[in-house]
Amino acid sequence: MATRTRIRSALAGEGLGGEVTVKGWVRTSRVGKEVAFLALNDGSSLANLQVVAEPALPNYPEICAIGTGAAVAVRGTIVESPAAGQRYELRAAEVELLGPADEGYPLQKKRHTFEYLRTIAHLRPRSNTFGAVFRVRSALAQAVHRFFAERGFLYVHTPIITTNDCEGAGELFRVTTLDLGRPRLADGEVDFTDDFFGEAAGLTVSGQLEGELFAQAFSDIYTFGPTFRAENSNTPRHAAEFWMIEPEMAFADLRDDATLAEEFLRYLCRHVLDRCQEDLAFFNDHIDRGLVARIEGVAGSSFAMMEYGEAIERLQRATVTFEYPVEWGLDLQTEHERYLTEQVVGGPVFVVNYPREIKAFYMRQNDDGKTVAAMDLLVPKVGEIIGGSQREERYDLLVARMREVGIDPASLWWYLDTRRWGSTPHAGFGLGFERLIMYLTGMENIRDVIPFPRTPRHAEF
Ligand code: 4AD
Ligand code: MG
């Protein structure tokens, strides 16, 4: 058959009246008295192409027996559809069955629960919802690179295997070639000098520390890659493997950081509104009624900012009861974050200047001696979507803080070196890519916005 036309183009009426060849998977088949209809999808759009096959076709009986899920190639003519429901359809001149599918194909029904679809993660991309999710995910990944390219940020690939725990939360997955059955012990502990890297290594929780090194050479940089956290929390917002975008800017403070985060999020909102209309309309109709209005609102608004101290006061004054305690010095839980962004502000809000005790060692210490120049961006339905800060660029203060939290400064000598030579005020943040997709699709579980989710006890496919 001739060169292939993608269904998205065919549905737009490209090649109207002329002969085209399309290839895809059958979503439904309907055999009438005089004619057979196949709804064909090739992943290029949410909508299917209606293929009309008439009994004059030599293999008409075979066409009538084609099952849901089968792969076919169809040569035919794009014509205006006489029926309601679609503008154009494909009048078939030849239908070739490439890969049959029988009744065992699990996506027969129109609607399945997301829980069920997670058990068939190898097939769910062929459903409407997951087709839309992964098209939006791909569009957003490309928009991330475009945003930074337009602003002259250098894209740096930070390592996935690392020996540092950037966030200091002890959530590092170990990477080892030691014989786990018989590791050599030294003073009762595993001796990692025998291990592949000669010391204990793991999967990175964040590319930030290495990103900072590059910001001290290229001024503005970003990373975009997988990060890993052995966080044993089974929530709809946490995955053990997720993707993070981490920009870092030299000669920048917390204000600059918040400005970049705000412009970035608005840009991504506009991008999906412009480029993913069909999929967003689907999410708006089937998943989250207010989605498009909300994204439009965010794309055109400026974000609120609130001190951590004020956030605590607002939460203490709230009339709702929270599961977790609210007190100056305690971290905000998702329920608190959602209350602030949904009830207090009614849109995205930066909470800034958190108590130093609940934040990572690298954050810049404020003059009050109690808080650090941290910022979290909270958004409705998701809670924290971005975490960032201005970094402690003063050598002595950074070393002192490391000692306080029990990090041996010698273990991060290379990080400290940037504070010895040409240190600059600098700042950055991390945007959780899956949380972004949840926010822009209305999907409520992180397992449903990543192709093959990794969560406690789940890494099958
Ligand atoms: O707030 P976090 O832990 O910040 C950092 O890792 C910094 N090093 C970022 C930086 O300043 N360069 O994580 C950043 C974001 C969170 O706001 C959240 O969106 C996402 O990463 N995130 C997760 N997403 C999915 N599953 C998890 N387990 C996540 N943990 C964090
Ligand atoms: Mg955080």
Short mmCIF file of C-alpha atoms and ligand atoms in Angstrom, two decimals:
data_model
loop_
_atom_site.label_atom_id
_atom_site.label_comp_id
_atom_site.label_asym_id
_atom_site.label_seq_id
_atom_site.Cartn_x
_atom_site.Cartn_y
_atom_site.Cartn_z
CA MET A 1 0.00 0.00 0.00
CA ALA A 2 0.98 3.63 -0.51
CA THR A 3 2.54 6.01 2.04
CA ARG A 4 0.58 6.21 5.20
CA THR A 5 -1.64 9.07 6.32
CA ARG A 6 -2.01 9.55 10.06
CA ILE A 7 -5.58 9.54 11.29
CA ARG A 8 -5.28 13.01 12.79
CA SER A 9 -4.65 14.38 9.28
CA ALA A 10 -7.37 12.28 7.70
CA LEU A 11 -9.86 13.58 10.27
CA ALA A 12 -8.87 17.12 9.37
CA GLY A 13 -9.93 16.34 5.80
CA GLU A 14 -6.41 16.27 4.40
CA GLY A 15 -6.41 14.58 1.00
CA LEU A 16 -10.19 14.95 0.71
CA GLY A 17 -11.48 13.13 -2.35
CA GLY A 18 -8.12 11.49 -3.04
CA GLU A 19 -6.86 8.06 -2.15
CA VAL A 20 -5.05 7.51 1.16
CA THR A 21 -3.80 4.62 3.23
CA VAL A 22 -4.28 4.60 7.01
CA LYS A 23 -3.08 2.06 9.55
CA GLY A 24 -4.25 1.60 13.09
CA TRP A 25 -6.10 -0.45 15.67
CA VAL A 26 -9.80 -1.18 15.61
CA ARG A 27 -11.63 0.38 18.55
CA THR A 28 -15.07 -0.91 17.60
CA SER A 29 -16.64 -2.68 14.69
CA ARG A 30 -20.28 -2.58 13.69
CA VAL A 31 -21.67 -4.79 10.97
CA GLY A 32 -24.92 -3.65 9.44
CA LYS A 33 -27.06 -5.20 6.71
CA GLU A 34 -25.47 -3.36 3.84
CA VAL A 35 -22.20 -2.18 5.23
CA ALA A 36 -19.54 -2.65 7.92
CA PHE A 37 -18.04 0.15 10.03
CA LEU A 38 -14.66 0.05 11.72
CA ALA A 39 -13.62 2.81 14.13
CA LEU A 40 -9.87 3.12 13.67
CA ASN A 41 -7.33 4.78 15.97
CA ASP A 42 -3.59 5.15 15.44
CA GLY A 43 -2.79 7.23 18.53
CA SER A 44 -2.43 10.51 16.65
CA SER A 45 -5.76 11.78 17.97
CA LEU A 46 -8.47 10.99 20.45
CA ALA A 47 -11.13 10.72 17.75
CA ASN A 48 -11.37 7.59 15.66
CA LEU A 49 -11.64 7.48 11.90
CA GLN A 50 -14.79 5.80 10.66
CA VAL A 51 -13.96 3.26 7.95
CA VAL A 52 -16.87 2.24 5.75
CA ALA A 53 -16.56 -1.16 4.03
CA GLU A 54 -19.11 -2.37 1.51
CA PRO A 55 -20.07 -5.96 0.64
CA ALA A 56 -18.52 -5.60 -2.84
CA LEU A 57 -15.06 -5.85 -1.26
CA PRO A 58 -13.57 -9.29 -2.03
CA ASN A 59 -12.75 -10.08 1.62
CA TYR A 60 -15.97 -8.60 3.04
CA PRO A 61 -16.75 -11.66 5.23
CA GLU A 62 -13.26 -11.41 6.74
CA ILE A 63 -13.73 -7.66 7.35
CA CYS A 64 -17.01 -8.32 9.16
CA ALA A 65 -15.18 -10.69 11.52
CA ILE A 66 -12.41 -8.25 12.48
CA GLY A 67 -12.35 -7.94 16.26
CA THR A 68 -11.78 -5.02 18.61
CA GLY A 69 -8.05 -4.51 19.09
CA ALA A 70 -6.99 -5.85 15.68
CA ALA A 71 -4.41 -3.99 13.60
CA VAL A 72 -5.46 -3.14 10.04
CA ALA A 73 -4.36 -1.18 6.99
CA VAL A 74 -7.03 0.49 4.91
CA ARG A 75 -6.72 2.04 1.47
CA GLY A 76 -9.59 4.23 0.43
CA THR A 77 -11.01 7.67 -0.22
CA ILE A 78 -11.63 10.41 2.34
CA VAL A 79 -15.17 11.67 1.83
CA GLU A 80 -17.55 13.93 3.70
CA SER A 81 -19.55 11.75 6.02
CA PRO A 82 -23.29 11.70 5.34
CA ALA A 83 -23.96 10.72 8.95
CA ALA A 84 -23.80 12.85 12.05
CA GLY A 85 -20.94 12.17 14.42
CA GLN A 86 -18.01 12.84 12.15
CA ARG A 87 -17.15 15.29 9.41
CA TYR A 88 -15.09 12.91 7.26
CA GLU A 89 -14.91 9.17 6.87
CA LEU A 90 -12.88 6.71 4.86
CA ARG A 91 -14.63 4.79 2.12
CA ALA A 92 -12.56 1.59 1.90
CA ALA A 93 -11.22 0.16 -1.36
CA GLU A 94 -9.07 -2.41 0.42
CA VAL A 95 -8.92 -3.59 4.03
CA GLU A 96 -5.97 -5.68 5.08
CA LEU A 97 -5.94 -7.45 8.44
CA LEU A 98 -2.40 -7.11 9.78
CA GLY A 99 -2.73 -8.42 13.32
CA PRO A 100 -5.94 -10.11 14.44
CA ALA A 101 -7.39 -9.88 17.95
CA ASP A 102 -9.88 -12.25 19.53
CA GLU A 103 -12.49 -11.85 22.29
CA GLY A 104 -9.74 -12.26 24.88
CA TYR A 105 -8.57 -8.68 24.17
CA PRO A 106 -9.24 -6.96 27.50
CA LEU A 107 -10.30 -3.55 26.18
CA GLN A 108 -13.65 -4.69 24.79
CA LYS A 109 -15.86 -2.66 27.08
CA LYS A 110 -16.20 1.06 26.63
CA ARG A 111 -15.49 1.99 30.25
CA HIS A 112 -13.03 0.41 32.63
CA THR A 113 -11.97 1.62 36.06
CA PHE A 114 -8.53 3.17 36.31
CA GLU A 115 -7.71 0.54 38.95
CA TYR A 116 -8.38 -2.20 36.45
CA LEU A 117 -6.49 -0.43 33.69
CA ARG A 118 -3.42 -0.23 35.97
CA THR A 119 -3.35 -4.02 35.95
CA ILE A 120 -3.04 -3.91 32.17
CA ALA A 121 -0.56 -1.05 31.91
CA HIS A 122 0.83 -2.69 28.77
CA LEU A 123 -2.49 -2.16 26.97
CA ARG A 124 -4.01 0.91 28.58
CA PRO A 125 -2.28 3.35 26.17
CA ARG A 126 -4.82 2.06 23.64
CA SER A 127 -7.73 3.48 25.66
CA ASN A 128 -9.18 6.97 25.25
CA THR A 129 -8.12 8.32 28.63
CA PHE A 130 -4.56 7.04 28.50
CA GLY A 131 -4.14 8.01 24.88
CA ALA A 132 -4.99 11.55 25.94
CA VAL A 133 -2.78 11.44 29.04
CA PHE A 134 0.30 10.33 27.14
CA ARG A 135 -0.19 12.75 24.26
CA VAL A 136 -0.40 15.59 26.80
CA ARG A 137 2.64 14.22 28.64
CA SER A 138 4.66 14.21 25.43
CA ALA A 139 3.51 17.70 24.44
CA LEU A 140 4.47 19.01 27.88
CA ALA A 141 7.93 17.45 27.79
CA GLN A 142 8.59 19.21 24.52
CA ALA A 143 7.22 22.47 25.89
CA VAL A 144 9.59 22.25 28.86
CA HIS A 145 12.58 22.18 26.54
CA ARG A 146 11.16 24.97 24.39
CA PHE A 147 10.58 27.24 27.36
CA PHE A 148 14.17 26.97 28.53
CA ALA A 149 15.66 27.08 25.06
CA GLU A 150 13.81 30.35 24.39
CA ARG A 151 15.41 31.80 27.54
CA GLY A 152 18.95 30.63 26.90
CA PHE A 153 19.11 28.00 29.64
CA LEU A 154 21.67 25.24 29.19
CA TYR A 155 20.26 21.71 29.37
CA VAL A 156 22.49 19.52 31.54
CA HIS A 157 22.25 15.77 32.11
CA THR A 158 23.02 15.19 35.76
CA PRO A 159 23.94 11.67 36.87
CA ILE A 160 21.37 9.06 37.83
CA ILE A 161 23.80 7.06 39.93
CA THR A 162 25.12 9.16 42.79
CA THR A 163 26.74 8.96 46.20
CA ASN A 164 24.95 12.00 47.67
CA ASP A 165 21.48 12.30 49.16
CA CYS A 166 20.60 15.83 48.08
CA GLU A 167 17.43 16.19 50.11
CA GLY A 168 18.90 14.40 53.13
CA ALA A 169 15.70 12.50 53.70
CA GLY A 170 17.32 9.06 53.57
CA GLU A 171 15.23 7.94 50.61
CA LEU A 172 18.08 6.75 48.41
CA PHE A 173 17.63 3.46 46.58
CA ARG A 174 20.87 1.52 46.80
CA VAL A 175 22.82 0.59 43.68
CA THR A 176 25.17 -2.29 44.30
CA THR A 177 26.91 -5.29 42.80
CA LEU A 178 27.70 -6.79 46.20
CA ASP A 179 26.57 -10.33 46.86
CA LEU A 180 23.63 -9.51 49.09
CA GLY A 181 23.71 -12.98 50.61
CA ARG A 182 27.32 -12.71 51.76
CA PRO A 183 28.51 -9.08 51.99
CA ARG A 184 31.82 -8.55 53.76
CA LEU A 185 31.28 -6.81 57.07
CA ALA A 186 33.49 -4.27 58.79
CA ASP A 187 32.59 -3.57 62.43
CA GLY A 188 29.26 -5.30 61.85
CA GLU A 189 28.33 -3.06 58.88
CA VAL A 190 28.44 -3.82 55.17
CA ASP A 191 31.84 -2.80 53.79
CA PHE A 192 31.13 -0.80 50.65
CA THR A 193 34.80 -0.45 49.75
CA ASP A 194 34.23 -3.83 48.05
CA ASP A 195 31.33 -2.44 46.04
CA PHE A 196 31.39 -1.36 42.38
CA PHE A 197 32.02 2.31 43.14
CA GLY A 198 34.13 1.71 46.23
CA GLU A 199 31.53 3.43 48.38
CA ALA A 200 27.79 3.28 48.96
CA ALA A 201 25.93 4.53 45.88
CA GLY A 202 22.30 5.02 45.00
CA LEU A 203 19.79 6.41 42.54
CA THR A 204 19.54 10.18 42.60
CA VAL A 205 16.68 11.90 44.46
CA SER A 206 17.45 15.20 42.68
CA GLY A 207 19.89 16.59 40.16
CA GLN A 208 20.15 19.86 42.05
CA LEU A 209 23.61 19.67 43.58
CA GLU A 210 25.23 18.84 40.24
CA GLY A 211 22.94 21.40 38.59
CA GLU A 212 24.32 24.07 40.93
CA LEU A 213 27.85 23.26 39.77
CA PHE A 214 26.81 23.90 36.17
CA ALA A 215 24.96 27.11 37.06
CA GLN A 216 28.29 28.39 38.37
CA ALA A 217 29.64 28.06 34.83
CA PHE A 218 26.68 28.60 32.49
CA SER A 219 24.57 30.98 34.64
CA ASP A 220 21.18 29.51 33.74
CA ILE A 221 20.75 25.75 33.46
CA TYR A 222 18.09 23.10 33.85
CA THR A 223 17.89 19.36 34.25
CA PHE A 224 14.96 17.19 33.22
CA GLY A 225 15.25 13.55 34.12
CA PRO A 226 14.10 10.68 36.27
CA THR A 227 14.52 10.85 40.03
CA PHE A 228 13.97 8.12 42.58
CA ARG A 229 12.72 8.08 46.14
CA ALA A 230 12.37 5.05 48.36
CA GLU A 231 9.55 6.77 50.14
CA ASN A 232 7.24 4.16 51.54
CA SER A 233 4.17 6.33 51.26
CA ASN A 234 1.29 4.92 49.30
CA THR A 235 -0.40 8.16 48.29
CA PRO A 236 -1.99 9.29 45.01
CA ARG A 237 0.81 11.91 44.71
CA HIS A 238 4.00 9.95 45.35
CA ALA A 239 5.86 7.62 43.04
CA ALA A 240 9.17 5.88 43.67
CA GLU A 241 10.31 6.91 40.19
CA PHE A 242 9.22 10.27 38.83
CA TRP A 243 10.53 12.94 36.49
CA MET A 244 11.67 16.30 37.69
CA ILE A 245 12.55 19.56 35.97
CA GLU A 246 15.15 21.53 37.90
CA PRO A 247 16.28 24.96 36.71
CA GLU A 248 19.10 26.70 38.54
CA MET A 249 20.12 30.35 38.07
CA ALA A 250 23.29 32.10 39.17
CA PHE A 251 22.98 35.77 40.19
CA ALA A 252 19.39 35.18 41.32
CA ASP A 253 17.43 35.36 44.56
CA LEU A 254 14.15 33.92 45.80
CA ARG A 255 12.09 36.58 43.98
CA ASP A 256 13.76 35.74 40.67
CA ASP A 257 13.14 32.08 41.39
CA ALA A 258 9.42 32.63 42.00
CA THR A 259 9.17 34.78 38.87
CA LEU A 260 10.70 32.02 36.77
CA ALA A 261 8.43 29.39 38.31
CA GLU A 262 5.38 31.50 37.61
CA GLU A 263 6.30 32.23 34.01
CA PHE A 264 7.13 28.57 33.49
CA LEU A 265 3.81 27.28 34.80
CA ARG A 266 1.83 29.87 32.83
CA TYR A 267 3.74 28.95 29.68
CA LEU A 268 2.94 25.27 30.15
CA CYS A 269 -0.74 26.10 30.72
CA ARG A 270 -0.89 28.12 27.51
CA HIS A 271 0.93 25.38 25.63
CA VAL A 272 -1.65 22.70 26.46
CA LEU A 273 -4.52 25.09 25.80
CA ASP A 274 -3.11 25.82 22.34
CA ARG A 275 -1.74 22.43 21.37
CA CYS A 276 -3.82 19.82 23.18
CA GLN A 277 -7.34 21.13 22.67
CA GLU A 278 -8.97 17.85 21.77
CA ASP A 279 -7.47 15.99 24.72
CA LEU A 280 -8.19 18.81 27.18
CA ALA A 281 -11.81 18.91 26.04
CA PHE A 282 -11.98 15.18 26.76
CA PHE A 283 -10.57 15.64 30.28
CA ASN A 284 -12.93 18.54 30.84
CA ASP A 285 -15.96 16.45 29.81
CA HIS A 286 -15.04 13.16 31.45
CA ILE A 287 -12.57 13.71 34.27
CA ASP A 288 -12.72 17.21 35.71
CA ARG A 289 -15.52 19.63 34.76
CA GLY A 290 -13.73 22.86 35.63
CA LEU A 291 -10.40 21.94 34.09
CA VAL A 292 -10.17 24.18 31.04
CA ALA A 293 -11.55 27.23 32.86
CA ARG A 294 -9.04 26.64 35.65
CA ILE A 295 -6.08 26.35 33.28
CA GLU A 296 -7.21 29.44 31.40
CA GLY A 297 -7.42 31.27 34.71
CA VAL A 298 -3.91 30.27 35.71
CA ALA A 299 -2.49 31.09 32.27
CA GLY A 300 -3.69 34.66 32.66
CA SER A 301 -3.18 35.35 36.36
CA SER A 302 -0.33 36.28 38.63
CA PHE A 303 0.26 33.99 41.58
CA ALA A 304 -0.24 34.87 45.21
CA MET A 305 2.60 34.72 47.75
CA MET A 306 2.32 34.05 51.45
CA GLU A 307 4.82 33.76 54.29
CA TYR A 308 4.93 30.36 55.98
CA GLY A 309 4.07 32.14 59.23
CA GLU A 310 0.94 33.60 57.72
CA ALA A 311 0.01 30.23 56.24
CA ILE A 312 0.16 28.71 59.74
CA GLU A 313 -2.05 31.47 61.12
CA ARG A 314 -4.58 31.01 58.35
CA LEU A 315 -4.68 27.28 58.96
CA GLN A 316 -5.09 27.76 62.71
CA ARG A 317 -8.00 30.07 62.07
CA ALA A 318 -9.66 27.61 59.68
CA THR A 319 -13.01 26.24 60.70
CA VAL A 320 -12.32 22.79 59.21
CA THR A 321 -10.56 20.15 61.28
CA PHE A 322 -7.33 18.73 59.93
CA GLU A 323 -5.98 15.27 60.50
CA TYR A 324 -2.43 16.55 61.11
CA PRO A 325 -1.50 19.22 63.67
CA VAL A 326 -0.85 22.82 62.61
CA GLU A 327 1.85 24.65 64.52
CA TRP A 328 4.73 26.96 63.65
CA GLY A 329 7.72 24.66 62.99
CA LEU A 330 5.74 21.74 61.57
CA ASP A 331 5.71 20.87 57.88
CA LEU A 332 2.57 21.41 55.84
CA GLN A 333 0.68 18.26 54.88
CA THR A 334 -1.26 17.86 51.64
CA GLU A 335 -4.55 18.64 53.43
CA HIS A 336 -3.07 21.96 54.63
CA GLU A 337 -1.61 22.78 51.24
CA ARG A 338 -4.90 22.12 49.53
CA TYR A 339 -6.81 24.23 52.04
CA LEU A 340 -4.48 27.18 51.44
CA THR A 341 -4.60 27.03 47.65
CA GLU A 342 -8.25 25.98 47.29
CA GLN A 343 -10.01 27.75 50.15
CA VAL A 344 -7.82 30.67 51.17
CA VAL A 345 -6.40 31.79 47.82
CA GLY A 346 -8.47 30.04 45.16
CA GLY A 347 -5.49 29.57 42.87
CA PRO A 348 -1.73 28.95 42.85
CA VAL A 349 0.13 30.33 45.86
CA PHE A 350 3.80 30.44 46.79
CA VAL A 351 4.46 29.77 50.44
CA VAL A 352 7.86 31.20 51.30
CA ASN A 353 10.35 31.35 54.18
CA TYR A 354 9.85 28.04 55.96
CA PRO A 355 11.43 27.12 59.31
CA ARG A 356 14.98 25.94 58.69
CA GLU A 357 14.47 22.73 60.70
CA ILE A 358 12.03 21.26 58.19
CA LYS A 359 13.99 22.13 55.05
CA ALA A 360 17.15 20.83 53.36
CA PHE A 361 20.66 21.90 54.39
CA TYR A 362 21.41 23.86 51.21
CA MET A 363 18.72 26.53 51.62
CA ARG A 364 19.81 30.10 52.32
CA GLN A 365 19.42 31.12 55.95
CA ASN A 366 17.36 34.24 56.53
CA ASP A 367 18.48 37.02 58.87
CA ASP A 368 15.82 36.11 61.45
CA GLY A 369 17.89 33.03 62.35
CA LYS A 370 14.76 30.87 62.18
CA THR A 371 13.73 30.57 58.55
CA VAL A 372 15.28 29.78 55.17
CA ALA A 373 14.59 31.31 51.75
CA ALA A 374 12.45 28.39 50.59
CA MET A 375 9.43 28.45 48.34
CA ASP A 376 6.79 25.85 47.62
CA LEU A 377 4.22 26.46 44.93
CA LEU A 378 0.84 25.02 45.88
CA VAL A 379 -1.94 24.48 43.36
CA PRO A 380 -5.58 23.37 43.70
CA LYS A 381 -6.23 19.61 43.75
CA VAL A 382 -2.55 18.67 43.78
CA GLY A 383 -0.98 20.66 46.61
CA GLU A 384 2.79 21.08 46.29
CA ILE A 385 3.80 21.06 42.63
CA ILE A 386 7.11 22.95 42.93
CA GLY A 387 9.71 23.06 45.69
CA GLY A 388 12.64 25.43 45.50
CA SER A 389 14.86 27.91 47.29
CA GLN A 390 17.64 30.41 47.18
CA ARG A 391 20.81 28.50 48.02
CA GLU A 392 23.22 29.21 50.85
CA GLU A 393 26.14 30.73 48.99
CA ARG A 394 28.14 31.72 52.12
CA TYR A 395 30.80 29.10 52.80
CA ASP A 396 30.93 29.38 56.59
CA LEU A 397 27.20 29.36 57.07
CA LEU A 398 26.81 26.38 54.75
CA VAL A 399 29.46 24.35 56.56
CA ALA A 400 27.92 25.20 59.91
CA ARG A 401 24.50 24.09 58.70
CA MET A 402 25.87 20.83 57.33
CA ARG A 403 27.45 20.03 60.68
CA GLU A 404 24.18 20.85 62.46
CA VAL A 405 22.22 18.37 60.39
CA GLY A 406 24.92 15.71 60.50
CA ILE A 407 26.37 15.93 56.99
CA ASP A 408 30.14 15.55 56.89
CA PRO A 409 31.38 18.60 54.92
CA ALA A 410 34.25 16.46 53.57
CA SER A 411 31.73 14.23 51.80
CA LEU A 412 30.52 17.21 49.73
CA TRP A 413 33.91 18.92 49.26
CA TRP A 414 33.19 19.52 45.56
CA TYR A 415 29.88 21.24 46.38
CA LEU A 416 31.60 23.45 48.95
CA ASP A 417 34.29 24.37 46.43
CA THR A 418 31.74 26.43 44.47
CA ARG A 419 31.39 28.56 47.63
CA ARG A 420 35.16 29.04 47.79
CA TRP A 421 35.74 30.32 44.29
CA GLY A 422 33.38 32.71 42.58
CA SER A 423 30.38 32.00 44.77
CA THR A 424 27.19 33.76 43.64
CA PRO A 425 23.73 34.27 45.07
CA HIS A 426 21.77 31.60 43.22
CA ALA A 427 18.41 29.91 43.27
CA GLY A 428 16.42 27.14 41.66
CA PHE A 429 13.45 24.85 42.00
CA GLY A 430 12.12 21.42 41.12
CA LEU A 431 8.84 20.86 39.31
CA GLY A 432 7.45 17.35 39.63
CA PHE A 433 6.53 16.43 36.07
CA GLU A 434 3.82 13.94 37.03
CA ARG A 435 2.22 16.43 39.42
CA LEU A 436 2.17 18.92 36.56
CA ILE A 437 0.39 16.41 34.34
CA MET A 438 -2.11 15.65 37.10
CA TYR A 439 -2.76 19.35 37.41
CA LEU A 440 -3.26 19.88 33.68
CA THR A 441 -5.38 16.80 33.03
CA GLY A 442 -7.42 16.53 36.24
CA MET A 443 -6.22 12.93 36.72
CA GLU A 444 -6.18 12.29 40.44
CA ASN A 445 -3.67 9.48 40.81
CA ILE A 446 0.01 9.75 39.91
CA ARG A 447 -0.11 6.10 38.77
CA ASP A 448 -2.33 7.24 35.91
CA VAL A 449 -0.03 9.88 34.42
CA ILE A 450 3.20 7.87 34.14
CA PRO A 451 3.45 5.02 31.63
CA PHE A 452 4.63 2.31 34.02
CA PRO A 453 4.32 3.52 37.62
CA ARG A 454 6.75 2.42 40.31
CA THR A 455 5.22 2.46 43.78
CA PRO A 456 5.74 0.27 46.86
CA ARG A 457 5.33 -3.39 45.76
CA HIS A 458 4.65 -2.43 42.15
CA ALA A 459 7.25 -2.63 39.40
CA GLU A 460 5.88 -5.44 37.23
CA PHE A 461 5.71 -3.57 33.95
O1 4AD B 1 10.43 19.50 47.00
P1 4AD B 1 11.42 18.53 46.40
O2 4AD B 1 11.83 17.38 47.25
O3 4AD B 1 12.66 19.43 45.98
C1 4AD B 1 13.84 18.99 45.48
O4 4AD B 1 14.11 17.85 45.20
C2 4AD B 1 14.80 20.11 45.18
N1 4AD B 1 16.15 19.52 45.06
C3 4AD B 1 14.36 20.82 43.94
C4 4AD B 1 15.26 21.98 43.59
O5 4AD B 1 15.23 22.98 44.29
N2 4AD B 1 16.04 21.85 42.54
O6 4AD B 1 10.85 17.96 45.04
C5 4AD B 1 10.48 18.84 43.99
C6 4AD B 1 9.14 18.44 43.41
C7 4AD B 1 7.98 18.49 44.39
O7 4AD B 1 7.49 19.77 44.53
C8 4AD B 1 7.00 17.53 43.76
O8 4AD B 1 6.30 18.19 42.70
C9 4AD B 1 7.90 16.50 43.13
O9 4AD B 1 9.18 17.08 42.98
N3 4AD B 1 8.02 15.29 43.94
C10 4AD B 1 7.44 14.12 43.67
N4 4AD B 1 6.65 13.74 42.66
C11 4AD B 1 6.22 12.47 42.64
N5 4AD B 1 6.55 11.55 43.55
C12 4AD B 1 7.36 11.86 44.60
N6 4AD B 1 7.71 10.92 45.48
C13 4AD B 1 7.84 13.21 44.68
N7 4AD B 1 8.65 13.86 45.54
C14 4AD B 1 8.75 15.12 45.07
MG MG B 2 9.22 19.71 48.62
#
